[in-house]
Structure formats: C-alpha cells, structure tokens
Short mmCIF file of N, CA, C and O in Angstrom, two decimals:
data_model
loop_
_atom_site.label_atom_id
_atom_site.label_comp_id
_atom_site.label_asym_id
_atom_site.label_seq_id
_atom_site.Cartn_x
_atom_site.Cartn_y
_atom_site.Cartn_z
N MET A 30 0.70 -1.15 0.17
CA MET A 30 -0.20 -0.08 0.06
C MET A 30 0.80 0.98 -0.22
O MET A 30 1.93 1.33 0.50
N HIS A 31 0.69 2.07 -0.61
CA HIS A 31 1.48 3.06 -1.09
C HIS A 31 0.97 4.54 -0.23
O HIS A 31 -0.20 4.86 -0.46
N ASN A 32 1.58 5.20 0.22
CA ASN A 32 1.24 6.21 1.44
C ASN A 32 1.68 7.66 0.65
O ASN A 32 2.94 7.71 0.11
N LYS A 33 0.73 8.60 0.78
CA LYS A 33 1.20 10.03 0.01
C LYS A 33 2.21 10.65 0.72
O LYS A 33 2.44 10.50 2.41
N LEU A 34 2.99 11.19 0.10
CA LEU A 34 3.80 11.93 0.58
C LEU A 34 3.19 13.33 1.25
O LEU A 34 2.59 14.18 0.67
N ASN A 35 4.06 13.85 2.29
CA ASN A 35 3.33 15.01 2.86
C ASN A 35 4.00 16.06 2.46
O ASN A 35 5.46 16.59 2.75
N VAL A 36 3.53 16.77 1.56
CA VAL A 36 3.97 17.89 0.71
C VAL A 36 4.30 18.66 1.75
O VAL A 36 5.60 19.45 1.39
N PHE A 37 3.68 19.35 2.69
CA PHE A 37 3.97 20.42 3.55
C PHE A 37 5.59 20.63 4.35
O PHE A 37 6.48 21.21 4.77
N ALA A 38 5.68 19.14 4.57
CA ALA A 38 6.35 18.90 5.82
C ALA A 38 7.98 18.68 4.61
O ALA A 38 9.03 19.53 5.40
N LEU A 39 7.50 17.72 3.34
CA LEU A 39 8.82 18.19 2.72
C LEU A 39 9.63 19.36 2.22
O LEU A 39 10.56 19.67 2.35
N ALA A 40 8.65 20.29 1.94
CA ALA A 40 8.95 21.76 1.76
C ALA A 40 9.67 22.28 2.96
O ALA A 40 10.47 22.69 2.58
N ASN A 41 9.18 22.31 3.99
CA ASN A 41 9.67 23.18 5.22
C ASN A 41 10.63 22.34 5.67
O ASN A 41 11.78 23.06 6.00
N ALA A 42 11.09 21.05 5.45
CA ALA A 42 12.55 20.67 5.64
C ALA A 42 13.21 20.74 4.22
O ALA A 42 14.43 21.39 4.94
N ALA A 43 13.04 21.13 3.60
CA ALA A 43 13.77 21.69 2.35
C ALA A 43 14.30 23.20 2.81
O ALA A 43 15.17 23.76 2.69
N ALA A 44 13.21 24.27 3.06
CA ALA A 44 13.57 25.29 3.52
C ALA A 44 14.94 25.49 4.33
O ALA A 44 15.50 26.20 4.56
N ALA A 45 14.67 24.55 5.45
CA ALA A 45 14.92 24.61 6.61
C ALA A 45 16.61 24.29 6.32
O ALA A 45 17.23 25.01 7.21
N ILE A 46 16.81 23.27 5.51
CA ILE A 46 18.21 22.70 5.12
C ILE A 46 18.83 23.88 4.25
O ILE A 46 19.96 24.22 4.05
N ALA A 47 17.87 24.69 3.44
CA ALA A 47 18.33 25.82 2.79
C ALA A 47 19.28 26.72 3.42
O ALA A 47 19.98 27.25 3.04
N ALA A 48 18.22 26.89 4.31
CA ALA A 48 18.84 28.21 5.42
C ALA A 48 19.61 27.90 6.13
O ALA A 48 20.49 29.12 6.35
N LEU A 49 19.77 26.64 6.20
CA LEU A 49 20.75 26.60 7.37
C LEU A 49 22.34 26.49 6.16
O LEU A 49 23.49 26.84 6.61
N GLY A 50 22.13 26.00 5.15
CA GLY A 50 23.38 25.91 4.15
C GLY A 50 23.47 27.34 4.11
O GLY A 50 25.31 27.53 3.92
N MET A 51 22.98 28.18 3.69
CA MET A 51 23.12 29.65 3.61
C MET A 51 23.72 30.13 4.80
O MET A 51 24.97 31.36 4.44
N LEU A 52 23.89 30.08 5.94
CA LEU A 52 23.67 30.59 7.20
C LEU A 52 25.61 30.18 7.23
O LEU A 52 26.61 30.66 7.04
N THR A 53 25.70 28.38 7.06
CA THR A 53 27.03 27.98 6.99
C THR A 53 27.87 28.41 6.26
O THR A 53 29.06 28.82 6.64
N LEU A 54 27.14 28.54 4.71
CA LEU A 54 28.18 28.99 3.44
C LEU A 54 28.76 30.91 4.06
O LEU A 54 30.11 31.33 3.84
N GLY A 55 27.79 31.47 4.52
CA GLY A 55 28.37 33.02 4.92
C GLY A 55 29.37 33.13 6.30
O GLY A 55 30.04 34.00 6.59
N VAL A 56 29.06 31.70 7.28
CA VAL A 56 29.92 31.82 8.46
C VAL A 56 31.46 31.54 7.46
O VAL A 56 32.13 31.92 7.99
N LEU A 57 31.24 30.54 6.37
CA LEU A 57 32.31 30.40 6.02
C LEU A 57 33.22 31.00 5.40
O LEU A 57 34.53 31.27 5.20
N GLY A 58 32.15 31.85 4.54
CA GLY A 58 32.77 32.83 3.70
C GLY A 58 33.35 34.18 4.63
O GLY A 58 34.65 34.59 4.18
N ASN A 59 32.97 34.38 5.62
CA ASN A 59 34.01 35.15 6.33
C ASN A 59 35.23 34.96 7.25
O ASN A 59 35.59 35.71 7.43
N LEU A 60 35.22 33.88 7.10
CA LEU A 60 36.35 33.17 7.56
C LEU A 60 37.18 32.75 6.42
O LEU A 60 37.95 32.07 6.84
N ARG A 61 36.87 33.30 5.39
CA ARG A 61 37.73 33.06 4.06
C ARG A 61 37.61 31.35 3.74
O ARG A 61 39.20 31.30 2.95
N ILE A 62 37.07 30.75 4.03
CA ILE A 62 36.99 29.24 3.42
C ILE A 62 35.74 29.18 2.42
O ILE A 62 34.59 29.79 2.74
N TYR A 63 35.99 28.04 1.60
CA TYR A 63 35.07 28.09 0.53
C TYR A 63 34.45 29.34 0.04
O TYR A 63 33.55 29.77 -0.48
N THR A 64 35.92 30.25 -0.42
CA THR A 64 35.36 31.69 -1.04
C THR A 64 34.79 31.49 -2.60
O THR A 64 34.36 32.10 -3.27
N GLY A 65 35.38 30.29 -2.75
CA GLY A 65 34.59 30.00 -4.66
C GLY A 65 33.00 29.59 -4.73
O GLY A 65 32.40 30.00 -5.31
N ALA A 66 32.94 29.18 -3.75
CA ALA A 66 31.53 29.04 -3.54
C ALA A 66 30.85 30.06 -2.91
O ALA A 66 29.19 30.22 -3.45
N VAL A 67 31.15 30.66 -2.38
CA VAL A 67 30.65 32.17 -1.73
C VAL A 67 30.29 33.02 -3.07
O VAL A 67 29.28 33.45 -3.37
N GLU A 68 31.23 33.01 -3.68
CA GLU A 68 31.38 33.78 -4.85
C GLU A 68 30.16 33.35 -5.75
O GLU A 68 29.39 34.21 -6.32
N MET A 69 30.23 32.68 -6.03
CA MET A 69 29.20 31.64 -6.66
C MET A 69 27.74 31.40 -6.74
O MET A 69 26.97 32.33 -6.71
N MET A 70 27.34 31.80 -4.86
CA MET A 70 26.19 31.90 -4.13
C MET A 70 25.91 33.43 -4.58
O MET A 70 24.76 33.85 -4.57
N GLN A 71 26.59 34.45 -4.55
CA GLN A 71 26.57 35.82 -4.48
C GLN A 71 26.10 36.05 -5.91
O GLN A 71 25.36 37.25 -6.40
N GLN A 72 26.72 35.49 -7.21
CA GLN A 72 26.03 35.19 -8.28
C GLN A 72 24.93 34.98 -8.63
O GLN A 72 23.87 35.67 -9.40
N TRP A 73 24.26 33.89 -7.85
CA TRP A 73 23.39 33.50 -8.03
C TRP A 73 21.93 33.69 -7.43
O TRP A 73 20.58 33.72 -7.56
N HIS A 74 22.33 34.25 -6.31
CA HIS A 74 20.97 34.73 -5.33
C HIS A 74 21.29 36.80 -5.36
O HIS A 74 22.28 36.86 -5.29
N LEU A 75 20.46 37.00 -5.55
CA LEU A 75 19.88 38.38 -5.62
C LEU A 75 20.60 39.06 -3.89
O LEU A 75 21.69 40.17 -4.15
N PHE A 76 20.24 38.77 -3.00
CA PHE A 76 20.37 39.37 -1.60
C PHE A 76 21.65 38.55 -1.03
O PHE A 76 21.76 39.74 0.09
N PHE A 77 22.26 37.67 -1.02
CA PHE A 77 23.47 36.98 -0.48
C PHE A 77 24.22 37.90 -0.29
O PHE A 77 25.06 38.23 -1.51
N SER A 78 24.99 38.45 0.90
CA SER A 78 26.51 39.02 0.73
C SER A 78 26.79 38.15 2.24
O SER A 78 26.59 37.61 3.22
N LEU A 79 27.91 38.57 2.23
CA LEU A 79 28.86 38.16 3.58
C LEU A 79 28.73 39.11 4.83
O LEU A 79 28.92 39.16 5.76
N ASP A 80 27.78 40.28 4.57
CA ASP A 80 27.29 41.20 6.02
C ASP A 80 26.12 40.16 6.40
O ASP A 80 25.89 39.60 6.47
N VAL A 81 25.66 40.94 7.76
CA VAL A 81 24.97 40.32 8.82
C VAL A 81 23.43 40.33 7.71
O VAL A 81 22.98 38.83 7.49
N VAL A 82 23.19 41.70 7.59
CA VAL A 82 21.94 41.57 6.16
C VAL A 82 22.19 40.72 5.30
O VAL A 82 20.73 40.10 4.60
N GLY A 83 23.20 40.47 4.84
CA GLY A 83 23.25 39.78 3.54
C GLY A 83 22.87 38.20 3.99
O GLY A 83 22.44 37.95 2.61
N ILE A 84 23.69 37.61 4.84
CA ILE A 84 23.30 36.45 5.00
C ILE A 84 21.49 36.02 5.46
O ILE A 84 21.00 35.05 4.78
N ILE A 85 21.12 36.87 6.50
CA ILE A 85 19.92 36.51 6.38
C ILE A 85 19.26 36.90 5.08
O ILE A 85 18.22 36.03 5.59
N ALA A 86 18.91 37.77 4.62
CA ALA A 86 18.16 38.02 3.43
C ALA A 86 18.80 36.60 2.50
O ALA A 86 17.58 36.14 2.00
N GLY A 87 19.83 36.01 2.13
CA GLY A 87 20.14 34.69 1.33
C GLY A 87 19.71 33.65 1.86
O GLY A 87 19.22 32.79 1.42
N MET A 88 19.43 33.74 3.88
CA MET A 88 18.85 32.68 3.95
C MET A 88 17.17 32.47 3.70
O MET A 88 16.77 31.45 3.60
N ILE A 89 16.39 33.62 3.62
CA ILE A 89 15.11 33.65 3.79
C ILE A 89 15.25 33.60 2.07
O ILE A 89 14.07 32.59 1.89
N GLU A 90 15.73 34.44 1.12
CA GLU A 90 15.78 33.66 -0.22
C GLU A 90 15.76 32.21 -0.82
O GLU A 90 15.02 31.93 -1.45
N GLY A 91 16.81 31.83 -0.05
CA GLY A 91 17.17 30.04 -0.19
C GLY A 91 16.16 29.31 0.54
O GLY A 91 15.66 28.38 0.09
N ALA A 92 15.52 29.60 1.55
CA ALA A 92 14.18 28.72 2.46
C ALA A 92 13.43 28.86 1.47
O ALA A 92 12.43 27.99 1.21
N VAL A 93 12.84 30.38 0.61
CA VAL A 93 11.65 30.39 0.19
C VAL A 93 11.63 29.63 -1.39
O VAL A 93 10.46 29.04 -2.11
N ILE A 94 12.70 29.97 -2.06
CA ILE A 94 13.10 28.81 -3.22
C ILE A 94 13.05 27.59 -3.01
O ILE A 94 12.56 27.04 -3.97
N SER A 95 13.56 26.95 -1.88
CA SER A 95 13.45 25.89 -2.08
C SER A 95 12.33 25.26 -1.33
O SER A 95 11.82 24.21 -1.58
N PHE A 96 11.48 26.31 -0.40
CA PHE A 96 10.27 25.46 0.08
C PHE A 96 8.90 25.21 -1.10
O PHE A 96 8.42 24.70 -1.34
N VAL A 97 9.30 26.53 -2.26
CA VAL A 97 8.65 26.30 -3.62
C VAL A 97 8.64 25.11 -4.38
O VAL A 97 8.23 24.39 -4.73
N PHE A 98 10.10 25.05 -4.57
CA PHE A 98 10.36 24.05 -5.60
C PHE A 98 9.85 22.24 -4.60
O PHE A 98 9.48 21.41 -5.85
N ALA A 99 10.13 22.50 -3.63
CA ALA A 99 9.84 21.06 -2.78
C ALA A 99 8.29 20.99 -3.24
O ALA A 99 8.37 19.64 -2.94
N TYR A 100 7.62 21.93 -2.81
CA TYR A 100 6.30 21.72 -2.55
C TYR A 100 5.72 21.41 -3.85
O TYR A 100 4.69 20.43 -3.98
N LEU A 101 6.18 21.84 -4.95
CA LEU A 101 5.98 21.46 -6.51
C LEU A 101 6.53 20.23 -6.71
O LEU A 101 5.54 19.24 -7.27
N PHE A 102 7.32 19.95 -6.42
CA PHE A 102 8.01 18.21 -6.58
C PHE A 102 6.85 17.71 -5.82
O PHE A 102 7.11 16.47 -6.02
N GLY A 103 6.44 17.55 -4.49
CA GLY A 103 5.44 16.94 -3.54
C GLY A 103 4.39 16.64 -4.07
O GLY A 103 3.69 15.43 -4.45
N LEU A 104 3.98 17.85 -4.99
CA LEU A 104 2.99 17.64 -5.43
C LEU A 104 2.37 16.75 -6.75
O LEU A 104 1.62 15.90 -6.58
N ALA A 105 4.09 16.92 -7.54
CA ALA A 105 3.82 15.98 -8.75
C ALA A 105 4.26 14.71 -8.53
O ALA A 105 3.63 13.58 -8.94
N TYR A 106 4.95 14.77 -7.08
CA TYR A 106 5.33 13.28 -6.98
C TYR A 106 3.82 12.24 -6.57
O TYR A 106 3.47 11.17 -6.81
N ASN A 107 3.22 12.83 -5.55
CA ASN A 107 1.95 12.48 -5.18
C ASN A 107 1.03 12.62 -6.01
O ASN A 107 0.30 11.20 -6.56
N LYS A 108 0.78 13.12 -7.38
CA LYS A 108 -0.17 13.01 -8.55
C LYS A 108 0.48 11.72 -9.42
O LYS A 108 -0.20 11.19 -9.93
N LEU A 109 1.90 11.95 -9.55
CA LEU A 109 2.26 10.58 -10.11
C LEU A 109 2.55 9.18 -10.30
O LEU A 109 2.57 8.52 -10.32
N ALA A 110 2.33 9.10 -8.07
CA ALA A 110 2.45 8.13 -7.68
C ALA A 110 1.26 7.03 -8.05
O ALA A 110 0.33 7.75 -7.60
N ARG A 111 1.63 6.16 -8.10
CA ARG A 111 0.29 4.29 -8.36
C ARG A 111 0.52 4.03 -6.64
O ARG A 111 1.35 3.72 -5.97
N GLU A 112 -0.95 3.64 -7.11
CA GLU A 112 -0.94 2.91 -5.79
C GLU A 112 -1.13 1.70 -5.89
O GLU A 112 -1.20 1.09 -7.08
#
C-alpha cells in the first residue's frame, strides 16, 4: 500500500536545510573558507552577501525558493505515484 508524501513537511524540511546551508556558507565565507562557493552564491542569489543582513536575506531567499520547488515536487510526486 502506498502512502502519500506529506508535501508541506517536505517543503519545510527543504527550506530549513537551505537556510542552514546559506548560514553555514556565510559564516565560512567570513572565515575566508570556500570563497569559490561564496562567489557563486553571490552570483546566483540576489540578496546573499557576507554581511549580517546579506546572510539573513540569503537565508530567507534560499528558504523561499527551496520551499516552492520542494512543494511543487511533492505535488507532482503525489500526482504521479501509483497505488
């Protein structure tokens, strides 16, 4: 028997992981570690930078984007899943 995926829980988990990842990248960037990854994130995300406001804004942006895509993925998965 197939259980449906909890779409909201999946989206919340993805958003939390994305926010923690952006926080980690911001802290490591300020320590001058993984500067290549920090530069890529600054190019890909509109609000991410290495100051406190930029890190928080990047965390919010990453969380929102991840929530939306994970929610849509969960909806598609549930729709295509067969019992």
